[in-house]
Coordinates of C-alpha atoms and ligand atoms in Angstrom, one line a residue:
M1 CA 6.7 22.7 -8.2
P2 CA 9.4 24.4 -6.0
K3 CA 11.5 27.2 -7.2
Y4 CA 15.2 26.2 -7.7
I5 CA 18.3 28.2 -6.8
F6 CA 21.7 27.0 -7.9
V7 CA 24.8 28.2 -6.2
T8 CA 28.2 27.9 -7.9
G9 CA 31.6 29.1 -6.9
G10 CA 34.4 30.7 -8.9
V11 CA 38.0 32.0 -8.8
V12 CA 39.2 29.9 -5.8
S13 CA 37.8 27.2 -3.5
S14 CA 37.0 27.7 0.2
L15 CA 35.0 30.9 -0.4
G16 CA 32.2 29.6 1.8
K17 CA 29.6 28.5 -0.6
G18 CA 28.1 26.2 2.0
I19 CA 27.7 29.1 4.5
A20 CA 26.4 31.3 1.7
S21 CA 23.8 28.7 0.7
A22 CA 22.8 28.1 4.3
S23 CA 22.5 31.8 4.9
I24 CA 20.2 32.3 1.9
A25 CA 18.1 29.4 3.2
K26 CA 17.9 31.0 6.6
I27 CA 16.7 34.3 5.1
L28 CA 14.0 32.6 3.0
E29 CA 12.9 30.4 5.9
A30 CA 12.4 33.5 8.0
K31 CA 9.7 34.5 5.5
G32 CA 7.8 31.3 6.2
L33 CA 9.0 29.6 3.1
K34 CA 9.8 25.8 3.2
V35 CA 13.3 25.5 2.0
A36 CA 15.5 22.4 1.2
I37 CA 19.2 22.5 0.5
Q38 CA 21.2 20.0 -1.4
K39 CA 24.9 19.5 -2.1
L40 CA 26.3 18.1 -5.4
D41 CA 29.9 17.0 -5.1
P42 CA 32.0 16.3 -8.1
Y43 CA 34.3 13.6 -6.7
L44 CA 34.1 10.0 -7.7
N45 CA 33.8 8.5 -4.2
V46 CA 30.3 7.3 -3.7
D47 CA 30.2 9.1 -0.4
P48 CA 33.0 10.6 1.9
G49 CA 32.6 7.7 4.4
M50 CA 35.9 6.2 3.6
M51 CA 37.8 9.4 2.8
D52 CA 40.7 10.6 4.9
P53 CA 39.7 13.5 7.1
Y54 CA 42.9 15.1 6.1
Q55 CA 41.6 15.4 2.5
H56 CA 37.9 15.7 3.1
G57 CA 37.4 17.2 6.6
E58 CA 34.6 16.1 8.8
I59 CA 32.1 13.4 7.7
Y60 CA 28.7 14.6 8.6
V61 CA 26.1 12.0 9.5
T62 CA 22.4 12.5 8.9
D63 CA 19.4 10.9 10.7
D64 CA 19.0 8.3 8.0
G65 CA 22.7 7.3 8.4
A66 CA 24.1 8.9 5.2
E67 CA 27.7 9.9 5.4
T68 CA 27.9 13.3 3.8
D69 CA 29.8 16.5 3.2
L70 CA 30.3 18.9 6.1
D71 CA 28.2 21.5 4.2
L72 CA 25.1 19.6 5.3
G73 CA 26.2 20.5 8.8
H74 CA 26.0 24.2 7.9
Y75 CA 22.6 23.6 6.3
E76 CA 21.2 22.0 9.4
R77 CA 22.7 24.5 11.8
Y78 CA 21.3 27.5 10.0
T79 CA 17.8 26.2 9.2
H80 CA 15.1 24.2 11.1
S81 CA 15.2 21.3 8.7
T82 CA 16.9 18.0 9.0
Y83 CA 18.4 16.5 5.9
G84 CA 19.2 13.0 4.6
R85 CA 20.6 10.9 1.8
E86 CA 18.8 12.7 -1.0
N87 CA 20.4 16.0 0.1
S88 CA 23.9 14.9 -0.9
L89 CA 24.8 13.7 -4.4
T90 CA 28.2 12.8 -5.6
S91 CA 29.6 12.0 -9.1
G92 CA 30.4 8.6 -7.7
Q93 CA 26.7 8.0 -7.0
V94 CA 25.6 9.3 -10.3
Y95 CA 28.1 7.1 -12.3
H96 CA 27.3 4.1 -10.1
K97 CA 23.6 4.4 -10.9
V98 CA 24.3 4.8 -14.6
I99 CA 26.7 1.9 -14.8
M100 CA 24.4 -0.4 -12.8
K101 CA 21.6 0.4 -15.3
E102 CA 23.9 -0.3 -18.2
R103 CA 24.9 -3.7 -16.8
R104 CA 21.2 -4.6 -16.3
G105 CA 20.6 -3.8 -20.0
D106 CA 18.3 -0.9 -19.2
Y107 CA 19.8 1.2 -22.1
L108 CA 18.7 -1.4 -24.6
G109 CA 22.1 -1.5 -26.4
G110 CA 22.4 2.3 -26.7
T111 CA 25.7 4.1 -26.2
V112 CA 25.9 5.4 -22.7
Q113 CA 27.3 9.0 -22.5
V114 CA 27.9 11.9 -20.2
V115 CA 25.2 13.8 -22.0
P116 CA 22.4 12.7 -21.7
H117 CA 22.7 9.8 -19.3
I118 CA 24.9 11.3 -16.6
T119 CA 23.3 14.8 -16.8
D120 CA 19.8 13.2 -16.7
T121 CA 20.7 11.3 -13.6
I122 CA 21.9 14.5 -12.0
K123 CA 18.7 16.3 -12.9
D124 CA 16.7 13.3 -11.3
G125 CA 18.8 13.8 -8.2
I126 CA 17.8 17.5 -8.0
R127 CA 14.1 16.6 -8.4
D128 CA 14.3 13.8 -5.9
V129 CA 15.0 16.3 -3.1
S130 CA 11.4 17.4 -2.9
K131 CA 9.8 14.2 -4.0
G132 CA 6.8 13.6 -1.7
K133 CA 7.6 16.8 0.2
R134 CA 6.2 20.3 -0.3
H135 CA 9.1 22.6 -0.6
D136 CA 8.7 26.2 -1.8
V137 CA 12.4 26.5 -2.7
V138 CA 15.2 24.0 -3.3
I139 CA 18.8 25.4 -3.1
T140 CA 21.4 23.3 -4.8
E141 CA 25.0 24.0 -4.1
I142 CA 27.5 22.7 -6.7
G143 CA 30.8 21.7 -5.2
G144 CA 34.1 22.6 -6.7
T145 CA 35.1 25.7 -8.7
V146 CA 33.9 26.8 -12.1
G147 CA 36.5 25.8 -14.6
D148 CA 37.2 22.4 -13.0
I149 CA 36.8 19.5 -15.4
E150 CA 35.0 17.4 -12.8
S151 CA 32.1 19.8 -12.3
L152 CA 31.2 20.2 -16.0
P153 CA 28.5 17.5 -16.1
F154 CA 26.8 19.2 -13.0
L155 CA 26.9 22.6 -14.7
E156 CA 25.5 21.2 -17.9
A157 CA 22.8 19.5 -15.9
I158 CA 21.7 22.8 -14.2
R159 CA 21.9 24.7 -17.5
Q160 CA 19.4 22.1 -18.9
F161 CA 17.3 22.2 -15.7
R162 CA 16.7 25.9 -16.0
H163 CA 15.8 25.5 -19.7
E164 CA 13.2 22.9 -18.6
V165 CA 11.7 24.7 -15.6
G166 CA 11.9 28.2 -17.0
R167 CA 13.5 31.5 -15.9
E168 CA 10.9 32.4 -13.4
N169 CA 11.4 29.1 -11.6
S170 CA 15.1 29.0 -11.3
L171 CA 18.0 31.2 -10.4
F172 CA 21.8 31.1 -10.7
I173 CA 23.8 32.6 -7.9
H174 CA 27.6 32.7 -8.3
L175 CA 30.0 33.3 -5.4
T176 CA 33.3 34.9 -6.5
L177 CA 36.3 36.7 -5.0
V178 CA 37.1 40.4 -5.3
P179 CA 40.6 40.5 -4.0
F180 CA 42.2 43.6 -2.4
I181 CA 45.7 44.2 -3.9
K182 CA 47.7 46.0 -1.2
A183 CA 50.4 47.4 -3.4
A184 CA 47.8 49.1 -5.6
G185 CA 45.4 49.8 -2.7
E186 CA 42.6 48.6 -4.9
L187 CA 39.9 45.9 -5.1
K188 CA 40.1 44.0 -8.4
T189 CA 37.1 42.8 -10.4
K190 CA 38.9 41.0 -13.2
P191 CA 38.9 37.5 -11.5
T192 CA 35.1 37.9 -11.1
Q193 CA 34.7 38.9 -14.8
H194 CA 36.8 35.9 -15.9
S195 CA 34.8 33.5 -13.7
V196 CA 31.5 34.8 -15.0
G197 CA 33.0 34.6 -18.5
T198 CA 33.8 30.9 -18.0
L199 CA 30.2 30.2 -16.7
R200 CA 28.8 32.0 -19.8
E201 CA 30.9 29.8 -22.1
I202 CA 29.0 26.8 -20.7
G203 CA 25.7 28.6 -21.2
I204 CA 25.1 29.9 -17.6
Q205 CA 24.5 33.6 -17.0
P206 CA 24.4 34.2 -13.3
D207 CA 21.5 36.3 -11.9
I208 CA 23.1 37.2 -8.6
L209 CA 26.8 37.6 -7.7
L210 CA 28.0 37.2 -4.2
C211 CA 31.4 38.9 -4.0
R212 CA 33.6 37.7 -1.2
T213 CA 35.9 40.5 -0.1
E214 CA 38.1 41.8 2.7
K215 CA 37.1 45.4 2.2
K216 CA 33.9 47.3 1.5
I217 CA 32.8 47.2 -2.2
G218 CA 31.7 50.7 -3.1
Q219 CA 28.9 51.6 -5.5
S220 CA 31.4 52.3 -8.4
I221 CA 33.0 48.8 -8.1
K222 CA 29.5 47.3 -7.9
A223 CA 28.5 49.2 -11.0
K224 CA 31.6 47.9 -12.8
I225 CA 31.0 44.3 -11.9
A226 CA 27.3 44.7 -12.9
L227 CA 28.3 46.1 -16.3
F228 CA 30.9 43.6 -17.2
C229 CA 29.2 40.6 -15.8
N230 CA 25.8 41.4 -17.2
V231 CA 23.8 41.6 -13.9
D232 CA 21.7 44.3 -12.3
I233 CA 23.6 46.5 -9.8
E234 CA 21.3 45.4 -6.9
S235 CA 22.2 41.8 -7.7
V236 CA 25.8 42.4 -6.9
I237 CA 25.9 41.5 -3.2
E238 CA 29.0 42.1 -1.0
A239 CA 30.1 39.1 1.0
R240 CA 32.6 40.8 3.3
D241 CA 34.6 38.9 5.9
V242 CA 32.8 38.8 9.2
S243 CA 33.9 37.9 12.7
S244 CA 31.2 35.3 13.2
I245 CA 29.9 33.1 10.4
Y246 CA 26.4 33.5 11.9
E247 CA 26.5 37.2 10.8
V248 CA 26.3 36.2 7.1
P249 CA 22.5 36.0 6.8
L250 CA 22.2 39.4 8.4
A251 CA 24.8 40.9 6.0
F252 CA 23.0 39.5 3.0
K253 CA 19.6 40.5 4.1
E254 CA 20.7 44.0 4.8
Q255 CA 21.7 44.4 1.1
G256 CA 18.3 43.2 0.0
I257 CA 19.2 39.8 -1.5
D258 CA 15.8 38.4 -0.5
K259 CA 14.0 41.2 -2.5
V260 CA 16.1 40.3 -5.6
I261 CA 15.5 36.6 -5.2
C262 CA 11.7 37.0 -4.6
Q263 CA 11.4 39.4 -7.6
K264 CA 13.3 37.1 -10.0
L265 CA 11.6 34.0 -8.9
R266 CA 8.2 35.6 -8.7
I267 CA 7.7 34.8 -5.1
E268 CA 5.4 37.2 -3.2
Y269 CA 7.7 39.3 -1.1
K270 CA 7.2 39.1 2.7
A271 CA 9.7 41.0 4.9
G272 CA 10.5 38.2 7.3
S273 CA 12.7 39.0 10.3
L274 CA 16.0 37.8 11.5
H275 CA 15.6 39.7 14.8
T276 CA 15.7 36.7 17.1
W277 CA 18.7 35.2 15.2
K278 CA 20.5 38.6 15.7
K279 CA 19.5 38.9 19.4
D280 CA 20.0 35.3 20.5
V281 CA 23.0 34.3 18.4
V282 CA 25.0 37.1 16.7
D283 CA 24.8 39.8 19.4
I284 CA 26.0 37.3 22.0
A285 CA 28.7 35.8 19.8
L286 CA 30.1 39.2 19.1
R287 CA 29.9 40.6 22.6
P288 CA 30.0 37.8 25.1
R289 CA 30.2 38.6 28.9
F290 CA 32.5 35.7 29.8
S291 CA 35.4 33.7 28.4
V292 CA 36.0 30.0 28.8
K293 CA 38.9 27.9 27.6
V294 CA 38.5 24.3 26.6
A295 CA 40.8 21.7 25.1
V296 CA 39.9 19.4 22.2
V297 CA 42.3 16.5 22.3
G298 CA 42.1 14.7 19.0
K299 CA 44.0 13.4 16.0
Y300 CA 43.2 15.9 13.3
T301 CA 43.7 19.1 15.4
E302 CA 45.8 20.9 12.8
L303 CA 42.9 20.9 10.4
Q304 CA 40.2 23.5 10.7
D305 CA 37.5 21.2 9.1
A306 CA 38.1 17.8 10.6
Y307 CA 36.0 18.5 13.8
K308 CA 33.9 21.3 12.3
S309 CA 30.6 20.4 14.0
I310 CA 32.4 19.9 17.3
Y311 CA 34.0 23.4 17.2
E312 CA 30.6 24.9 16.2
S313 CA 28.7 23.0 18.9
L314 CA 31.2 24.3 21.5
R315 CA 30.5 27.8 20.3
H316 CA 26.8 27.1 20.6
G317 CA 27.4 26.1 24.2
G318 CA 29.2 29.4 24.6
I319 CA 26.3 31.4 23.2
A320 CA 24.0 29.6 25.7
S321 CA 26.4 30.6 28.5
D322 CA 26.9 34.2 27.2
S323 CA 30.6 33.3 26.8
Q324 CA 33.3 33.2 24.2
V325 CA 34.8 29.7 23.9
I326 CA 38.5 29.6 23.3
I327 CA 39.4 26.3 21.8
K328 CA 42.8 24.9 22.5
R329 CA 43.4 22.2 19.9
I330 CA 45.8 19.5 21.2
N331 CA 47.1 16.7 19.0
S332 CA 46.7 13.5 21.1
E333 CA 49.5 11.7 19.3
K334 CA 51.9 14.2 20.8
L335 CA 50.6 13.6 24.4
K336 CA 53.0 10.9 25.5
T337 CA 54.1 11.5 29.0
A338 CA 52.7 12.9 32.1
R339 CA 55.1 15.9 31.5
S340 CA 53.5 16.7 28.2
L341 CA 50.2 17.3 30.1
H342 CA 51.3 20.7 31.1
V343 CA 49.5 21.9 27.9
L344 CA 46.2 21.1 29.7
K345 CA 47.0 23.5 32.5
G346 CA 44.7 26.5 32.4
V347 CA 41.9 24.8 30.5
A348 CA 38.5 24.6 32.1
G349 CA 37.1 21.7 30.1
I350 CA 38.4 18.8 28.1
L351 CA 36.7 17.2 25.1
V352 CA 37.8 14.0 23.4
P353 CA 36.2 13.5 20.0
G354 CA 35.6 10.4 17.9
G355 CA 38.1 8.7 15.8
F356 CA 39.4 5.4 14.4
G357 CA 43.2 5.1 14.9
V358 CA 45.2 3.1 17.5
K359 CA 47.9 5.8 17.4
E360 CA 45.7 8.4 19.0
I361 CA 44.6 6.3 22.0
E362 CA 47.3 6.6 24.6
G363 CA 47.4 10.4 24.5
K364 CA 43.6 10.6 24.8
L365 CA 43.7 8.2 27.9
L366 CA 46.3 10.5 29.6
A367 CA 44.0 13.6 28.9
I368 CA 41.0 11.7 30.3
Q369 CA 42.8 10.6 33.4
F370 CA 43.8 14.2 34.0
A371 CA 40.2 15.4 33.6
R372 CA 38.9 12.7 35.9
E373 CA 41.5 13.1 38.6
K374 CA 41.7 17.0 38.6
K375 CA 37.9 17.2 38.4
I376 CA 37.9 19.2 35.2
P377 CA 34.6 19.1 33.2
F378 CA 34.9 16.4 30.5
L379 CA 32.9 15.4 27.4
G380 CA 33.8 12.2 25.5
I381 CA 32.3 11.5 22.2
C382 CA 32.2 8.1 20.5
L383 CA 35.8 7.0 20.6
G384 CA 36.1 9.6 23.4
M385 CA 33.6 7.5 25.4
Q386 CA 35.3 4.3 24.6
C387 CA 38.6 5.8 25.8
A388 CA 37.0 7.0 29.0
V389 CA 35.8 3.4 29.6
V390 CA 39.3 2.0 29.0
E391 CA 40.9 4.7 31.2
F392 CA 38.5 3.9 34.0
A393 CA 39.1 0.2 33.7
R394 CA 42.9 0.5 33.7
N395 CA 43.3 3.2 36.4
V396 CA 40.3 2.7 38.7
L397 CA 39.4 -0.9 38.3
N398 CA 43.0 -2.1 38.0
M399 CA 42.4 -4.0 34.8
K400 CA 45.9 -3.9 33.4
G401 CA 45.9 -3.9 29.7
A402 CA 42.2 -3.2 29.3
N403 CA 41.4 -2.0 25.8
S404 CA 39.0 -1.9 23.0
T405 CA 39.3 -5.0 20.7
E406 CA 39.5 -2.5 17.9
F407 CA 43.1 -1.8 19.1
N408 CA 44.1 -5.1 20.8
K409 CA 42.2 -8.2 19.9
K410 CA 44.0 -10.1 22.7
T411 CA 43.4 -7.7 25.5
P412 CA 42.7 -9.5 28.8
F413 CA 39.9 -7.0 29.5
P414 CA 38.0 -6.3 26.3
V415 CA 35.8 -3.5 27.9
I416 CA 34.9 -2.2 24.4
S417 CA 34.2 -4.9 21.8
L418 CA 32.0 -5.9 18.9
L419 CA 28.6 -7.4 19.6
E420 CA 28.3 -11.1 18.8
E421 CA 26.2 -10.5 15.7
Q422 CA 28.7 -7.9 14.4
E423 CA 31.5 -10.4 14.6
K424 CA 29.8 -12.5 11.9
T425 CA 29.8 -9.7 9.3
K426 CA 32.7 -10.1 6.9
I427 CA 32.5 -6.8 4.9
P428 CA 34.1 -3.9 6.7
G429 CA 31.7 -1.0 7.1
D430 CA 28.7 -3.4 7.4
A431 CA 28.8 -3.7 11.1
M432 CA 28.8 0.1 11.5
R433 CA 25.9 1.6 13.5
R434 CA 25.1 4.7 11.5
G435 CA 22.4 7.3 11.8
A436 CA 19.7 8.0 14.4
Y437 CA 19.0 5.6 17.3
P438 CA 16.8 6.0 20.3
C439 CA 18.2 6.2 23.8
E440 CA 16.6 6.2 27.2
I441 CA 17.8 8.4 29.9
K442 CA 17.9 7.5 33.6
K443 CA 16.6 10.0 36.1
D444 CA 18.9 11.6 38.6
T445 CA 21.8 11.9 36.3
K446 CA 23.7 14.7 34.6
A447 CA 22.3 13.5 31.3
W448 CA 18.7 13.9 32.7
K449 CA 19.6 17.4 33.9
A450 CA 20.7 18.3 30.4
Y451 CA 18.0 16.7 28.3
K452 CA 15.0 16.8 30.8
T453 CA 13.3 14.0 28.9
E454 CA 13.2 10.2 29.0
Q455 CA 13.6 9.4 25.3
I456 CA 16.1 11.0 22.9
S457 CA 17.3 10.3 19.5
E458 CA 21.0 10.8 18.6
R459 CA 23.2 10.0 15.6
H460 CA 25.8 7.3 15.6
R461 CA 28.8 6.2 13.4
H462 CA 30.8 3.5 15.0
R463 CA 31.3 -0.3 15.2
Y464 CA 32.4 -1.0 18.8
E465 CA 30.2 -1.0 21.9
F466 CA 30.6 -1.1 25.7
N467 CA 31.0 -4.8 26.7
N468 CA 28.1 -5.6 29.0
T469 CA 30.2 -8.3 30.9
Y470 CA 31.7 -5.4 32.8
R471 CA 28.7 -3.3 33.6
E472 CA 28.3 -4.3 37.2
K473 CA 32.0 -3.7 38.0
F474 CA 31.8 -0.2 36.6
Q475 CA 28.6 0.5 38.4
K476 CA 30.0 -0.6 41.7
A477 CA 33.0 1.8 41.2
G478 CA 30.7 4.8 40.7
V479 CA 30.0 4.9 36.9
K480 CA 26.4 5.6 36.0
F481 CA 25.0 4.2 32.8
S482 CA 22.8 7.3 32.3
G483 CA 21.7 6.5 28.7
V484 CA 21.0 3.0 27.3
S485 CA 19.2 1.7 24.2
P486 CA 15.4 1.0 24.8
N487 CA 16.1 -2.7 25.1
G488 CA 18.8 -2.0 27.6
K489 CA 21.5 -3.8 25.7
L490 CA 23.6 -0.9 24.4
V491 CA 25.4 1.6 26.6
E492 CA 24.9 5.1 25.0
M493 CA 26.0 7.3 27.9
I494 CA 28.2 7.0 30.9
E495 CA 29.0 9.5 33.7
I496 CA 31.1 9.5 36.8
E497 CA 29.2 10.2 40.0
D498 CA 32.0 11.7 42.0
H499 CA 32.9 14.4 39.6
P500 CA 31.4 17.8 38.8
W501 CA 30.7 17.0 35.2
F502 CA 32.2 13.9 33.5
L503 CA 30.0 12.6 30.8
A504 CA 30.7 10.5 27.7
C505 CA 28.4 9.3 24.9
Q506 CA 28.6 6.7 22.2
F507 CA 26.7 8.9 19.8
H508 CA 27.7 12.2 18.1
P509 CA 25.8 15.1 19.8
E510 CA 27.7 17.6 17.6
F511 CA 25.5 16.7 14.6
K512 CA 22.4 18.1 16.3
S513 CA 23.5 21.4 17.8
K514 CA 22.3 24.7 16.5
P515 CA 23.5 28.2 17.3
D516 CA 20.1 29.3 18.7
R517 CA 19.5 25.9 20.4
A518 CA 22.8 24.5 21.7
H519 CA 22.8 20.8 22.1
P520 CA 22.0 19.9 25.8
L521 CA 25.3 18.1 26.3
F522 CA 27.4 21.0 24.9
R523 CA 25.3 23.5 26.7
E524 CA 25.9 21.8 30.1
F525 CA 29.5 21.0 29.3
I526 CA 30.3 24.6 28.6
A527 CA 28.2 25.8 31.6
S528 CA 30.2 23.6 33.9
A529 CA 33.5 24.6 32.2
L530 CA 32.6 28.2 32.8
E531 CA 31.9 27.5 36.4
Y532 CA 35.3 25.9 36.7
Q533 CA 36.9 28.8 34.9
K534 CA 35.3 31.3 37.2
A535 CA 36.3 29.3 40.3
N536 CA 39.9 28.7 39.2
F537 CA 40.8 31.5 36.8
P538 CA 38.4 34.3 37.7
K539 CA 40.3 37.0 35.9
S540 CA 40.4 35.4 32.5
A541 CA 36.7 34.4 32.8
L542 CA 35.8 38.0 32.6
E543 CA 38.1 38.8 29.7
P544 CA 36.4 37.9 26.4
V545 CA 38.2 38.9 23.3
A546 CA 34.9 40.5 22.1
T547 CA 35.5 40.8 18.4
R548 CA 37.0 37.4 17.8
P549 CA 34.3 34.9 18.9
D550 CA 35.9 32.1 17.0
S551 CA 39.4 32.5 18.4
E552 CA 41.4 29.3 18.6
E553 CA 44.7 28.3 19.9
K554 CA 46.3 25.4 18.1
I555 CA 48.9 23.6 20.2
I556 CA 50.9 20.8 18.7
I557 CA 53.3 19.5 21.2
H558 CA 56.7 18.4 20.1
E559 CA 58.6 16.1 22.3
Ligands
LIG1 N1 36.5 3.6 16.2 C1 35.4 3.5 17.1 C2 34.3 2.5 16.6 O1 34.3 2.2 15.4 C3 34.8 4.9 17.3 C4 34.3 5.5 16.1 C5 34.0 7.0 16.2 O2 34.5 7.6 17.1 N2 33.2 7.6 15.3 O3 33.5 2.1 17.3

């Protein structure tokens, strides 16, 4: 049986439970332990697939095609594991299961209740993570904030879980906030005391406290928290703001969190080292040699979380090029005229991400045309590839009104369309290609230079495809279909020959990039952007803002 660690959060949301859980997994993995992480989300949607990115942020797709919370992205980026459907459980799924059983008559006429039916189903979900697999540790992160009505069944379930598996096999970690009150010049422990108090009311006594703070928490404050929250002083871990999120595992380990975990869970202590993580990721992120500025032209640019994996992958590309990536976020809906393109001046790379709305299209087309004509490195992802195809059709192949049938069913040139078999499905969502698919790479292409292998597997989430009727026309005009499905029918990657680096893919490479192993496409995109930066803006290429590796410029253009 694996050891179980439960991570809860208190005081306020957005304290970084996902990053904290992923960091703990990273530290344990470095000791040679096999770790799995799981997210429990209290909302009633079955999954976030249909949720508005404005409310939910990015929808993270796993190999098995599950549409999950963006925290799974953190889990995969920090560890070596890949996760799937069983690593993400929502109240919606739990209630759905219970209600289906009730309709089938499985409860034999009994009254169906939150306790025990919902809580038992949650406990099954926690056990399912390691079914048929041999994990040493399972980390379960509970979404929401302690005190929310919605998360109560989850908290009751983990309380019971600990009772069933025993203290030496389970651990409660609570992430709280220790705010600094400027006027008093003091750090305040009361919110933490209250949050732990609320947890205790429901029968959970945390074993370890992670205290998110702006300032250093001294020994006396640690002692106070330990005394009033009933934990050992060495179990009060400071989680101070850091300049790069990849520093968090180092900061936790430095304070001996792994010793406390091993001791409490009776795991034999092995030191484990994060030396390569420090050398290959953190040191470069904090002190890069170069600086490169790229634009992300998308719909949800004002939101930090909507393109989370893309922003992270760009930074991974930066780490691989020893450079800081400055991301200029540009709202495509506001790019309307050639004049508004002045915001793209000074950028050394342009990335157009995925999306679903017709409103975002025209601005993206303008940005792509700019990248193509001015020979600025370009990476198009999913809708970004579909837009690159439409742009090429309209402006190079003179196909006036070319479009994707997603946006104009009557377009004279449906260069992006549904496959015939997809047309027949009536239920929206059914025709969606989700999860990992194989792709074959043609030699002598930029894609080949990046991947250096013939067969790859990448994750998808889309309905529309390149319309094969037009392949020859595109080819003749200098477009290479550098990646196609093994049966040759689906176009997965295109590139333009007469351009330093113009590549677009139908899949989402951002779901497979890691800080210590940048995804090949992001690595090459940033490498060519850096070349462009050095050639065109040599001074700024050598001016990294060393302590702000994640610096971003958000530009929303107003007409
Ligand atoms: N809307 C497009 C499609 O469904 C692209 C989707 C995406 O970018 N994820 O095919």
